[in-house]
Amino acid sequence: MPNFADKTVLITGASRGQGAAEARLFAQAGARVIVADVLAEEGDALVHDIRQTGNIAEFRKLDVTSEPDWAEAVAFTKARFGALHVLVNNAGVSLRGVDLEHTMRADWERILAVNLTGVFLGIRAAVPLMRESGGGAIVNIGSTAGINGHFAAAYSTSKWGLRGLTKAAAMEYAAAKIRVNAVHPSIVPTPMVAASANFVEAMEYVTPLARSASLEDVAHAVMFLASDEAAYLTGIDLPVDGGFTELGAYRQVWLRATGRAP
Ligand SMILES: NC(=O)c1ccc[n+]([C@@H]2O[C@H](COP(=O)([O-])OP(=O)(O)OC[C@H]3O[C@@H](n4cnc5c(N)ncnc54)[C@H](O)[C@@H]3O)[C@@H](O)[C@H]2O)c1
């Protein structure tokens, strides 16, 4: 496992789901972790757990769509740990099961505000401290919905946009030794998809590795891109998807053409 001793890592949306798994893994690797989320109770409980194992974590209440919240979170990070080396923009909200024609403008704006504007605000707020800290890494959590065509316009658009933002930031901050990459999970068992058994089952069916990603599958990919071991990687899209993006369409052709599926 990469070593994050003396590194400060801020993870948004970290009170539960994938962000929480990433917080635990970075803390195990020696990082000082800031769990940032709108969910205070779950975030406090996670920080308590991490501290019980002898590792370092703090909770900050952060709504990623709020500029004052970002300013406060970064100021807290500087005051508490003196530096910021890694930012994981993981917070996200989903909207599936409604077609474009019936998507309410308020829902469209909410999804884009959290999943895309939140990432923009986070990068903008964190970069000055990361620069002052000698550089670092930003990992943005997208989705395969931002790589393949998808069927949920607001969510899909937010994740396609995140890829553009990732590349623009990677270009602009390379000189400051800040690498910016994106991780794109396909399907992960978290509260986000807990009520969507049919969707999960269908995704697993078309995935060559025939299962969802585990929380750890994603967390290890995020940690790798954030680590010094990935020192020469910037501006990339890394799908963590069991082959879904590259092979999912042909898997369906293959299943049908060989009589393995009706
Ligand atoms: N679960 C999946 O199958 C899947 C697949 C692809 C991508 N993703 C992406 O992975 C990321 C993590 O999602 P998850 O699966 O862990 O879902 P989750 O719903 O369990 O966790 C999302 C977290 O983001 C937080 N959050 C929501 N709005 C926020 C805001 N305005 N400010 C701060 N925090 C906020 C929530 O409180 C929650 O803790 C998201 O960006 C999501 O789009 C998830």
JSON list of N, CA, C and O in Angstrom, two decimals, residues 11-26 37 46 88 90-92 141-143 155 159 183-193 213-220 222 240:
[
{"chain": "A", "resi": 11, "resn": "ILE", "atom": "N", "xyz": [-11.49, 14.54, 1.81]},
{"chain": "A", "resi": 11, "resn": "ILE", "atom": "CA", "xyz": [-12.41, 13.76, 0.96]},
{"chain": "A", "resi": 11, "resn": "ILE", "atom": "C", "xyz": [-13.82, 14.28, 1.16]},
{"chain": "A", "resi": 11, "resn": "ILE", "atom": "O", "xyz": [-14.33, 14.32, 2.29]},
{"chain": "A", "resi": 12, "resn": "THR", "atom": "N", "xyz": [-14.48, 14.66, 0.06]},
{"chain": "A", "resi": 12, "resn": "THR", "atom": "CA", "xyz": [-15.87, 15.15, 0.17]},
{"chain": "A", "resi": 12, "resn": "THR", "atom": "C", "xyz": [-16.83, 13.97, 0.06]},
{"chain": "A", "resi": 12, "resn": "THR", "atom": "O", "xyz": [-16.51, 12.93, -0.52]},
{"chain": "A", "resi": 13, "resn": "GLY", "atom": "N", "xyz": [-18.00, 14.14, 0.65]},
{"chain": "A", "resi": 13, "resn": "GLY", "atom": "CA", "xyz": [-18.99, 13.06, 0.62]},
{"chain": "A", "resi": 13, "resn": "GLY", "atom": "C", "xyz": [-18.47, 11.83, 1.32]},
{"chain": "A", "resi": 13, "resn": "GLY", "atom": "O", "xyz": [-18.77, 10.69, 0.93]},
{"chain": "A", "resi": 14, "resn": "ALA", "atom": "N", "xyz": [-17.68, 12.04, 2.39]},
{"chain": "A", "resi": 14, "resn": "ALA", "atom": "CA", "xyz": [-16.96, 10.92, 3.00]},
{"chain": "A", "resi": 14, "resn": "ALA", "atom": "C", "xyz": [-17.66, 10.32, 4.22]},
{"chain": "A", "resi": 14, "resn": "ALA", "atom": "O", "xyz": [-17.12, 9.42, 4.85]},
{"chain": "A", "resi": 15, "resn": "SER", "atom": "N", "xyz": [-18.86, 10.79, 4.54]},
{"chain": "A", "resi": 15, "resn": "SER", "atom": "CA", "xyz": [-19.52, 10.25, 5.74]},
{"chain": "A", "resi": 15, "resn": "SER", "atom": "C", "xyz": [-20.00, 8.82, 5.54]},
{"chain": "A", "resi": 15, "resn": "SER", "atom": "O", "xyz": [-20.22, 8.09, 6.51]},
{"chain": "A", "resi": 16, "resn": "ARG", "atom": "N", "xyz": [-20.22, 8.42, 4.28]},
{"chain": "A", "resi": 16, "resn": "ARG", "atom": "CA", "xyz": [-20.71, 7.06, 4.04]},
{"chain": "A", "resi": 16, "resn": "ARG", "atom": "C", "xyz": [-20.26, 6.62, 2.64]},
{"chain": "A", "resi": 16, "resn": "ARG", "atom": "O", "xyz": [-19.60, 7.37, 1.92]},
{"chain": "A", "resi": 17, "resn": "GLY", "atom": "N", "xyz": [-20.64, 5.41, 2.28]},
{"chain": "A", "resi": 17, "resn": "GLY", "atom": "CA", "xyz": [-20.40, 4.92, 0.92]},
{"chain": "A", "resi": 17, "resn": "GLY", "atom": "C", "xyz": [-18.92, 4.89, 0.54]},
{"chain": "A", "resi": 17, "resn": "GLY", "atom": "O", "xyz": [-18.05, 4.59, 1.37]},
{"chain": "A", "resi": 18, "resn": "GLN", "atom": "N", "xyz": [-18.67, 5.20, -0.72]},
{"chain": "A", "resi": 18, "resn": "GLN", "atom": "CA", "xyz": [-17.30, 5.11, -1.23]},
{"chain": "A", "resi": 18, "resn": "GLN", "atom": "C", "xyz": [-16.35, 6.08, -0.52]},
{"chain": "A", "resi": 18, "resn": "GLN", "atom": "O", "xyz": [-15.19, 5.76, -0.26]},
{"chain": "A", "resi": 19, "resn": "GLY", "atom": "N", "xyz": [-16.84, 7.28, -0.23]},
{"chain": "A", "resi": 19, "resn": "GLY", "atom": "CA", "xyz": [-15.98, 8.27, 0.44]},
{"chain": "A", "resi": 19, "resn": "GLY", "atom": "C", "xyz": [-15.52, 7.76, 1.80]},
{"chain": "A", "resi": 19, "resn": "GLY", "atom": "O", "xyz": [-14.37, 7.96, 2.19]},
{"chain": "A", "resi": 20, "resn": "ALA", "atom": "N", "xyz": [-16.41, 7.09, 2.53]},
{"chain": "A", "resi": 20, "resn": "ALA", "atom": "CA", "xyz": [-16.05, 6.56, 3.85]},
{"chain": "A", "resi": 20, "resn": "ALA", "atom": "C", "xyz": [-14.98, 5.47, 3.71]},
{"chain": "A", "resi": 20, "resn": "ALA", "atom": "O", "xyz": [-14.03, 5.41, 4.50]},
{"chain": "A", "resi": 21, "resn": "ALA", "atom": "N", "xyz": [-15.14, 4.61, 2.70]},
{"chain": "A", "resi": 21, "resn": "ALA", "atom": "CA", "xyz": [-14.14, 3.55, 2.48]},
{"chain": "A", "resi": 21, "resn": "ALA", "atom": "C", "xyz": [-12.79, 4.17, 2.13]},
{"chain": "A", "resi": 21, "resn": "ALA", "atom": "O", "xyz": [-11.73, 3.69, 2.57]},
{"chain": "A", "resi": 22, "resn": "GLU", "atom": "N", "xyz": [-12.81, 5.23, 1.34]},
{"chain": "A", "resi": 22, "resn": "GLU", "atom": "CA", "xyz": [-11.56, 5.92, 0.98]},
{"chain": "A", "resi": 22, "resn": "GLU", "atom": "C", "xyz": [-10.94, 6.55, 2.23]},
{"chain": "A", "resi": 22, "resn": "GLU", "atom": "O", "xyz": [-9.71, 6.47, 2.43]},
{"chain": "A", "resi": 23, "resn": "ALA", "atom": "N", "xyz": [-11.76, 7.15, 3.08]},
{"chain": "A", "resi": 23, "resn": "ALA", "atom": "CA", "xyz": [-11.24, 7.77, 4.30]},
{"chain": "A", "resi": 23, "resn": "ALA", "atom": "C", "xyz": [-10.55, 6.72, 5.17]},
{"chain": "A", "resi": 23, "resn": "ALA", "atom": "O", "xyz": [-9.44, 6.95, 5.68]},
{"chain": "A", "resi": 24, "resn": "ARG", "atom": "N", "xyz": [-11.16, 5.56, 5.33]},
{"chain": "A", "resi": 24, "resn": "ARG", "atom": "CA", "xyz": [-10.56, 4.50, 6.15]},
{"chain": "A", "resi": 24, "resn": "ARG", "atom": "C", "xyz": [-9.22, 4.04, 5.55]},
{"chain": "A", "resi": 24, "resn": "ARG", "atom": "O", "xyz": [-8.24, 3.85, 6.27]},
{"chain": "A", "resi": 25, "resn": "LEU", "atom": "N", "xyz": [-9.20, 3.87, 4.22]},
{"chain": "A", "resi": 25, "resn": "LEU", "atom": "CA", "xyz": [-7.98, 3.37, 3.57]},
{"chain": "A", "resi": 25, "resn": "LEU", "atom": "C", "xyz": [-6.84, 4.38, 3.66]},
{"chain": "A", "resi": 25, "resn": "LEU", "atom": "O", "xyz": [-5.70, 4.03, 3.99]},
{"chain": "A", "resi": 26, "resn": "PHE", "atom": "N", "xyz": [-7.13, 5.65, 3.38]},
{"chain": "A", "resi": 26, "resn": "PHE", "atom": "CA", "xyz": [-6.08, 6.67, 3.47]},
{"chain": "A", "resi": 26, "resn": "PHE", "atom": "C", "xyz": [-5.56, 6.77, 4.91]},
{"chain": "A", "resi": 26, "resn": "PHE", "atom": "O", "xyz": [-4.36, 6.94, 5.13]},
{"chain": "A", "resi": 37, "resn": "ASP", "atom": "N", "xyz": [-18.56, 16.41, 4.69]},
{"chain": "A", "resi": 37, "resn": "ASP", "atom": "CA", "xyz": [-19.87, 15.95, 4.19]},
{"chain": "A", "resi": 37, "resn": "ASP", "atom": "C", "xyz": [-20.95, 16.82, 4.81]},
{"chain": "A", "resi": 37, "resn": "ASP", "atom": "O", "xyz": [-20.71, 17.53, 5.80]},
{"chain": "A", "resi": 46, "resn": "LEU", "atom": "N", "xyz": [-17.75, 7.96, 11.85]},
{"chain": "A", "resi": 46, "resn": "LEU", "atom": "CA", "xyz": [-16.62, 7.43, 11.06]},
{"chain": "A", "resi": 46, "resn": "LEU", "atom": "C", "xyz": [-15.29, 7.91, 11.65]},
{"chain": "A", "resi": 46, "resn": "LEU", "atom": "O", "xyz": [-14.35, 7.13, 11.81]},
{"chain": "A", "resi": 88, "resn": "VAL", "atom": "N", "xyz": [-9.98, 14.66, -2.69]},
{"chain": "A", "resi": 88, "resn": "VAL", "atom": "CA", "xyz": [-10.83, 13.71, -3.42]},
{"chain": "A", "resi": 88, "resn": "VAL", "atom": "C", "xyz": [-12.23, 14.30, -3.51]},
{"chain": "A", "resi": 88, "resn": "VAL", "atom": "O", "xyz": [-12.91, 14.44, -2.49]},
{"chain": "A", "resi": 90, "resn": "ASN", "atom": "N", "xyz": [-15.46, 13.53, -4.13]},
{"chain": "A", "resi": 90, "resn": "ASN", "atom": "CA", "xyz": [-16.27, 12.31, -4.24]},
{"chain": "A", "resi": 90, "resn": "ASN", "atom": "C", "xyz": [-17.77, 12.57, -4.07]},
{"chain": "A", "resi": 90, "resn": "ASN", "atom": "O", "xyz": [-18.59, 11.79, -4.55]},
{"chain": "A", "resi": 91, "resn": "ALA", "atom": "N", "xyz": [-18.15, 13.65, -3.39]},
{"chain": "A", "resi": 91, "resn": "ALA", "atom": "CA", "xyz": [-19.58, 13.89, -3.11]},
{"chain": "A", "resi": 91, "resn": "ALA", "atom": "C", "xyz": [-20.38, 13.87, -4.40]},
{"chain": "A", "resi": 91, "resn": "ALA", "atom": "O", "xyz": [-19.95, 14.42, -5.42]},
{"chain": "A", "resi": 92, "resn": "GLY", "atom": "N", "xyz": [-21.53, 13.22, -4.36]},
{"chain": "A", "resi": 92, "resn": "GLY", "atom": "CA", "xyz": [-22.36, 13.17, -5.55]},
{"chain": "A", "resi": 92, "resn": "GLY", "atom": "C", "xyz": [-23.78, 12.79, -5.22]},
{"chain": "A", "resi": 92, "resn": "GLY", "atom": "O", "xyz": [-24.05, 12.20, -4.18]},
{"chain": "A", "resi": 141, "resn": "ILE", "atom": "N", "xyz": [-14.28, 12.00, -8.64]},
{"chain": "A", "resi": 141, "resn": "ILE", "atom": "CA", "xyz": [-15.03, 10.77, -8.85]},
{"chain": "A", "resi": 141, "resn": "ILE", "atom": "C", "xyz": [-16.15, 11.01, -9.86]},
{"chain": "A", "resi": 141, "resn": "ILE", "atom": "O", "xyz": [-17.13, 11.72, -9.59]},
{"chain": "A", "resi": 142, "resn": "GLY", "atom": "N", "xyz": [-15.96, 10.44, -11.03]},
{"chain": "A", "resi": 142, "resn": "GLY", "atom": "CA", "xyz": [-16.96, 10.53, -12.08]},
{"chain": "A", "resi": 142, "resn": "GLY", "atom": "C", "xyz": [-17.84, 9.30, -12.07]},
{"chain": "A", "resi": 142, "resn": "GLY", "atom": "O", "xyz": [-18.28, 8.84, -11.01]},
{"chain": "A", "resi": 143, "resn": "SER", "atom": "N", "xyz": [-18.08, 8.75, -13.25]},
{"chain": "A", "resi": 143, "resn": "SER", "atom": "CA", "xyz": [-18.92, 7.56, -13.38]},
{"chain": "A", "resi": 143, "resn": "SER", "atom": "C", "xyz": [-18.77, 7.07, -14.81]},
{"chain": "A", "resi": 143, "resn": "SER", "atom": "O", "xyz": [-18.49, 7.87, -15.72]},
{"chain": "A", "resi": 155, "resn": "TYR", "atom": "N", "xyz": [-27.64, 13.47, -14.51]},
{"chain": "A", "resi": 155, "resn": "TYR", "atom": "CA", "xyz": [-26.50, 12.77, -13.89]},
{"chain": "A", "resi": 155, "resn": "TYR", "atom": "C", "xyz": [-25.39, 12.57, -14.92]},
{"chain": "A", "resi": 155, "resn": "TYR", "atom": "O", "xyz": [-24.22, 12.87, -14.67]},
{"chain": "A", "resi": 159, "resn": "LYS", "atom": "N", "xyz": [-21.45, 14.12, -15.08]},
{"chain": "A", "resi": 159, "resn": "LYS", "atom": "CA", "xyz": [-20.24, 13.29, -15.05]},
{"chain": "A", "resi": 159, "resn": "LYS", "atom": "C", "xyz": [-19.39, 13.47, -16.32]},
{"chain": "A", "resi": 159, "resn": "LYS", "atom": "O", "xyz": [-18.17, 13.38, -16.28]},
{"chain": "A", "resi": 183, "resn": "VAL", "atom": "N", "xyz": [-11.56, 9.08, -11.53]},
{"chain": "A", "resi": 183, "resn": "VAL", "atom": "CA", "xyz": [-11.89, 7.66, -11.38]},
{"chain": "A", "resi": 183, "resn": "VAL", "atom": "C", "xyz": [-13.37, 7.49, -11.72]},
{"chain": "A", "resi": 183, "resn": "VAL", "atom": "O", "xyz": [-14.20, 8.27, -11.25]},
{"chain": "A", "resi": 184, "resn": "HIS", "atom": "N", "xyz": [-13.67, 6.49, -12.53]},
{"chain": "A", "resi": 184, "resn": "HIS", "atom": "CA", "xyz": [-15.06, 6.30, -12.97]},
{"chain": "A", "resi": 184, "resn": "HIS", "atom": "C", "xyz": [-15.58, 4.92, -12.60]},
{"chain": "A", "resi": 184, "resn": "HIS", "atom": "O", "xyz": [-15.39, 3.95, -13.36]},
{"chain": "A", "resi": 185, "resn": "PRO", "atom": "N", "xyz": [-16.26, 4.82, -11.46]},
{"chain": "A", "resi": 185, "resn": "PRO", "atom": "CA", "xyz": [-16.86, 3.52, -11.11]},
{"chain": "A", "resi": 185, "resn": "PRO", "atom": "C", "xyz": [-18.09, 3.26, -11.99]},
{"chain": "A", "resi": 185, "resn": "PRO", "atom": "O", "xyz": [-18.70, 4.20, -12.51]},
{"chain": "A", "resi": 186, "resn": "SER", "atom": "N", "xyz": [-18.42, 1.98, -12.13]},
{"chain": "A", "resi": 186, "resn": "SER", "atom": "CA", "xyz": [-19.65, 1.63, -12.86]},
{"chain": "A", "resi": 186, "resn": "SER", "atom": "C", "xyz": [-20.77, 1.42, -11.86]},
{"chain": "A", "resi": 186, "resn": "SER", "atom": "O", "xyz": [-21.73, 2.19, -11.82]},
{"chain": "A", "resi": 187, "resn": "ILE", "atom": "N", "xyz": [-20.63, 0.39, -11.03]},
{"chain": "A", "resi": 187, "resn": "ILE", "atom": "CA", "xyz": [-21.69, 0.12, -10.05]},
{"chain": "A", "resi": 187, "resn": "ILE", "atom": "C", "xyz": [-21.04, -0.35, -8.75]},
{"chain": "A", "resi": 187, "resn": "ILE", "atom": "O", "xyz": [-20.19, -1.23, -8.76]},
{"chain": "A", "resi": 188, "resn": "VAL", "atom": "N", "xyz": [-21.43, 0.29, -7.66]},
{"chain": "A", "resi": 188, "resn": "VAL", "atom": "CA", "xyz": [-20.81, 0.04, -6.35]},
{"chain": "A", "resi": 188, "resn": "VAL", "atom": "C", "xyz": [-21.94, -0.04, -5.32]},
{"chain": "A", "resi": 188, "resn": "VAL", "atom": "O", "xyz": [-22.83, 0.81, -5.32]},
{"chain": "A", "resi": 189, "resn": "PRO", "atom": "N", "xyz": [-21.91, -1.05, -4.44]},
{"chain": "A", "resi": 189, "resn": "PRO", "atom": "CA", "xyz": [-23.01, -1.20, -3.48]},
{"chain": "A", "resi": 189, "resn": "PRO", "atom": "C", "xyz": [-22.95, -0.15, -2.37]},
{"chain": "A", "resi": 189, "resn": "PRO", "atom": "O", "xyz": [-22.31, -0.36, -1.34]},
{"chain": "A", "resi": 190, "resn": "THR", "atom": "N", "xyz": [-23.60, 0.97, -2.58]},
{"chain": "A", "resi": 190, "resn": "THR", "atom": "CA", "xyz": [-23.67, 2.05, -1.58]},
{"chain": "A", "resi": 190, "resn": "THR", "atom": "C", "xyz": [-25.14, 2.48, -1.48]},
{"chain": "A", "resi": 190, "resn": "THR", "atom": "O", "xyz": [-25.97, 2.07, -2.31]},
{"chain": "A", "resi": 191, "resn": "PRO", "atom": "N", "xyz": [-25.45, 3.35, -0.52]},
{"chain": "A", "resi": 191, "resn": "PRO", "atom": "CA", "xyz": [-26.83, 3.83, -0.41]},
{"chain": "A", "resi": 191, "resn": "PRO", "atom": "C", "xyz": [-27.35, 4.43, -1.72]},
{"chain": "A", "resi": 191, "resn": "PRO", "atom": "O", "xyz": [-28.56, 4.43, -1.98]},
{"chain": "A", "resi": 192, "resn": "MET", "atom": "N", "xyz": [-26.44, 4.93, -2.58]},
{"chain": "A", "resi": 192, "resn": "MET", "atom": "CA", "xyz": [-26.88, 5.56, -3.83]},
{"chain": "A", "resi": 192, "resn": "MET", "atom": "C", "xyz": [-27.67, 4.60, -4.72]},
{"chain": "A", "resi": 192, "resn": "MET", "atom": "O", "xyz": [-28.58, 5.00, -5.44]},
{"chain": "A", "resi": 193, "resn": "VAL", "atom": "N", "xyz": [-27.31, 3.32, -4.69]},
{"chain": "A", "resi": 193, "resn": "VAL", "atom": "CA", "xyz": [-27.99, 2.36, -5.57]},
{"chain": "A", "resi": 193, "resn": "VAL", "atom": "C", "xyz": [-28.78, 1.32, -4.78]},
{"chain": "A", "resi": 193, "resn": "VAL", "atom": "O", "xyz": [-29.26, 0.33, -5.35]},
{"chain": "A", "resi": 213, "resn": "ALA", "atom": "N", "xyz": [-18.44, -3.43, -8.37]},
{"chain": "A", "resi": 213, "resn": "ALA", "atom": "CA", "xyz": [-17.16, -3.10, -7.73]},
{"chain": "A", "resi": 213, "resn": "ALA", "atom": "C", "xyz": [-17.36, -3.15, -6.22]},
{"chain": "A", "resi": 213, "resn": "ALA", "atom": "O", "xyz": [-18.45, -2.85, -5.73]},
{"chain": "A", "resi": 214, "resn": "SER", "atom": "N", "xyz": [-16.33, -3.56, -5.49]},
{"chain": "A", "resi": 214, "resn": "SER", "atom": "CA", "xyz": [-16.40, -3.43, -4.03]},
{"chain": "A", "resi": 214, "resn": "SER", "atom": "C", "xyz": [-15.97, -2.00, -3.68]},
{"chain": "A", "resi": 214, "resn": "SER", "atom": "O", "xyz": [-15.36, -1.29, -4.49]},
{"chain": "A", "resi": 215, "resn": "LEU", "atom": "N", "xyz": [-16.29, -1.59, -2.46]},
{"chain": "A", "resi": 215, "resn": "LEU", "atom": "CA", "xyz": [-15.84, -0.27, -2.00]},
{"chain": "A", "resi": 215, "resn": "LEU", "atom": "C", "xyz": [-14.32, -0.18, -2.07]},
{"chain": "A", "resi": 215, "resn": "LEU", "atom": "O", "xyz": [-13.75, 0.85, -2.42]},
{"chain": "A", "resi": 216, "resn": "GLU", "atom": "N", "xyz": [-13.66, -1.30, -1.76]},
{"chain": "A", "resi": 216, "resn": "GLU", "atom": "CA", "xyz": [-12.19, -1.32, -1.75]},
{"chain": "A", "resi": 216, "resn": "GLU", "atom": "C", "xyz": [-11.63, -1.24, -3.17]},
{"chain": "A", "resi": 216, "resn": "GLU", "atom": "O", "xyz": [-10.58, -0.63, -3.39]},
{"chain": "A", "resi": 217, "resn": "ASP", "atom": "N", "xyz": [-12.31, -1.86, -4.14]},
{"chain": "A", "resi": 217, "resn": "ASP", "atom": "CA", "xyz": [-11.84, -1.77, -5.55]},
{"chain": "A", "resi": 217, "resn": "ASP", "atom": "C", "xyz": [-11.68, -0.30, -5.93]},
{"chain": "A", "resi": 217, "resn": "ASP", "atom": "O", "xyz": [-10.68, 0.10, -6.55]},
{"chain": "A", "resi": 218, "resn": "VAL", "atom": "N", "xyz": [-12.68, 0.50, -5.58]},
{"chain": "A", "resi": 218, "resn": "VAL", "atom": "CA", "xyz": [-12.65, 1.91, -5.96]},
{"chain": "A", "resi": 218, "resn": "VAL", "atom": "C", "xyz": [-11.63, 2.66, -5.09]},
{"chain": "A", "resi": 218, "resn": "VAL", "atom": "O", "xyz": [-10.81, 3.45, -5.60]},
{"chain": "A", "resi": 219, "resn": "ALA", "atom": "N", "xyz": [-11.64, 2.40, -3.80]},
{"chain": "A", "resi": 219, "resn": "ALA", "atom": "CA", "xyz": [-10.75, 3.14, -2.89]},
{"chain": "A", "resi": 219, "resn": "ALA", "atom": "C", "xyz": [-9.28, 2.94, -3.26]},
{"chain": "A", "resi": 219, "resn": "ALA", "atom": "O", "xyz": [-8.48, 3.89, -3.23]},
{"chain": "A", "resi": 220, "resn": "HIS", "atom": "N", "xyz": [-8.92, 1.70, -3.64]},
{"chain": "A", "resi": 220, "resn": "HIS", "atom": "CA", "xyz": [-7.52, 1.45, -4.01]},
{"chain": "A", "resi": 220, "resn": "HIS", "atom": "C", "xyz": [-7.13, 2.20, -5.28]},
{"chain": "A", "resi": 220, "resn": "HIS", "atom": "O", "xyz": [-6.00, 2.68, -5.41]},
{"chain": "A", "resi": 222, "resn": "VAL", "atom": "N", "xyz": [-8.44, 5.05, -6.29]},
{"chain": "A", "resi": 222, "resn": "VAL", "atom": "CA", "xyz": [-8.33, 6.47, -5.90]},
{"chain": "A", "resi": 222, "resn": "VAL", "atom": "C", "xyz": [-6.98, 6.70, -5.20]},
{"chain": "A", "resi": 222, "resn": "VAL", "atom": "O", "xyz": [-6.26, 7.65, -5.50]},
{"chain": "A", "resi": 240, "resn": "VAL", "atom": "N", "xyz": [-13.24, 2.12, -13.25]},
{"chain": "A", "resi": 240, "resn": "VAL", "atom": "CA", "xyz": [-13.13, 0.99, -12.31]},
{"chain": "A", "resi": 240, "resn": "VAL", "atom": "C", "xyz": [-14.45, 0.26, -12.46]},
{"chain": "A", "resi": 240, "resn": "VAL", "atom": "O", "xyz": [-15.44, 0.56, -11.78]}
]
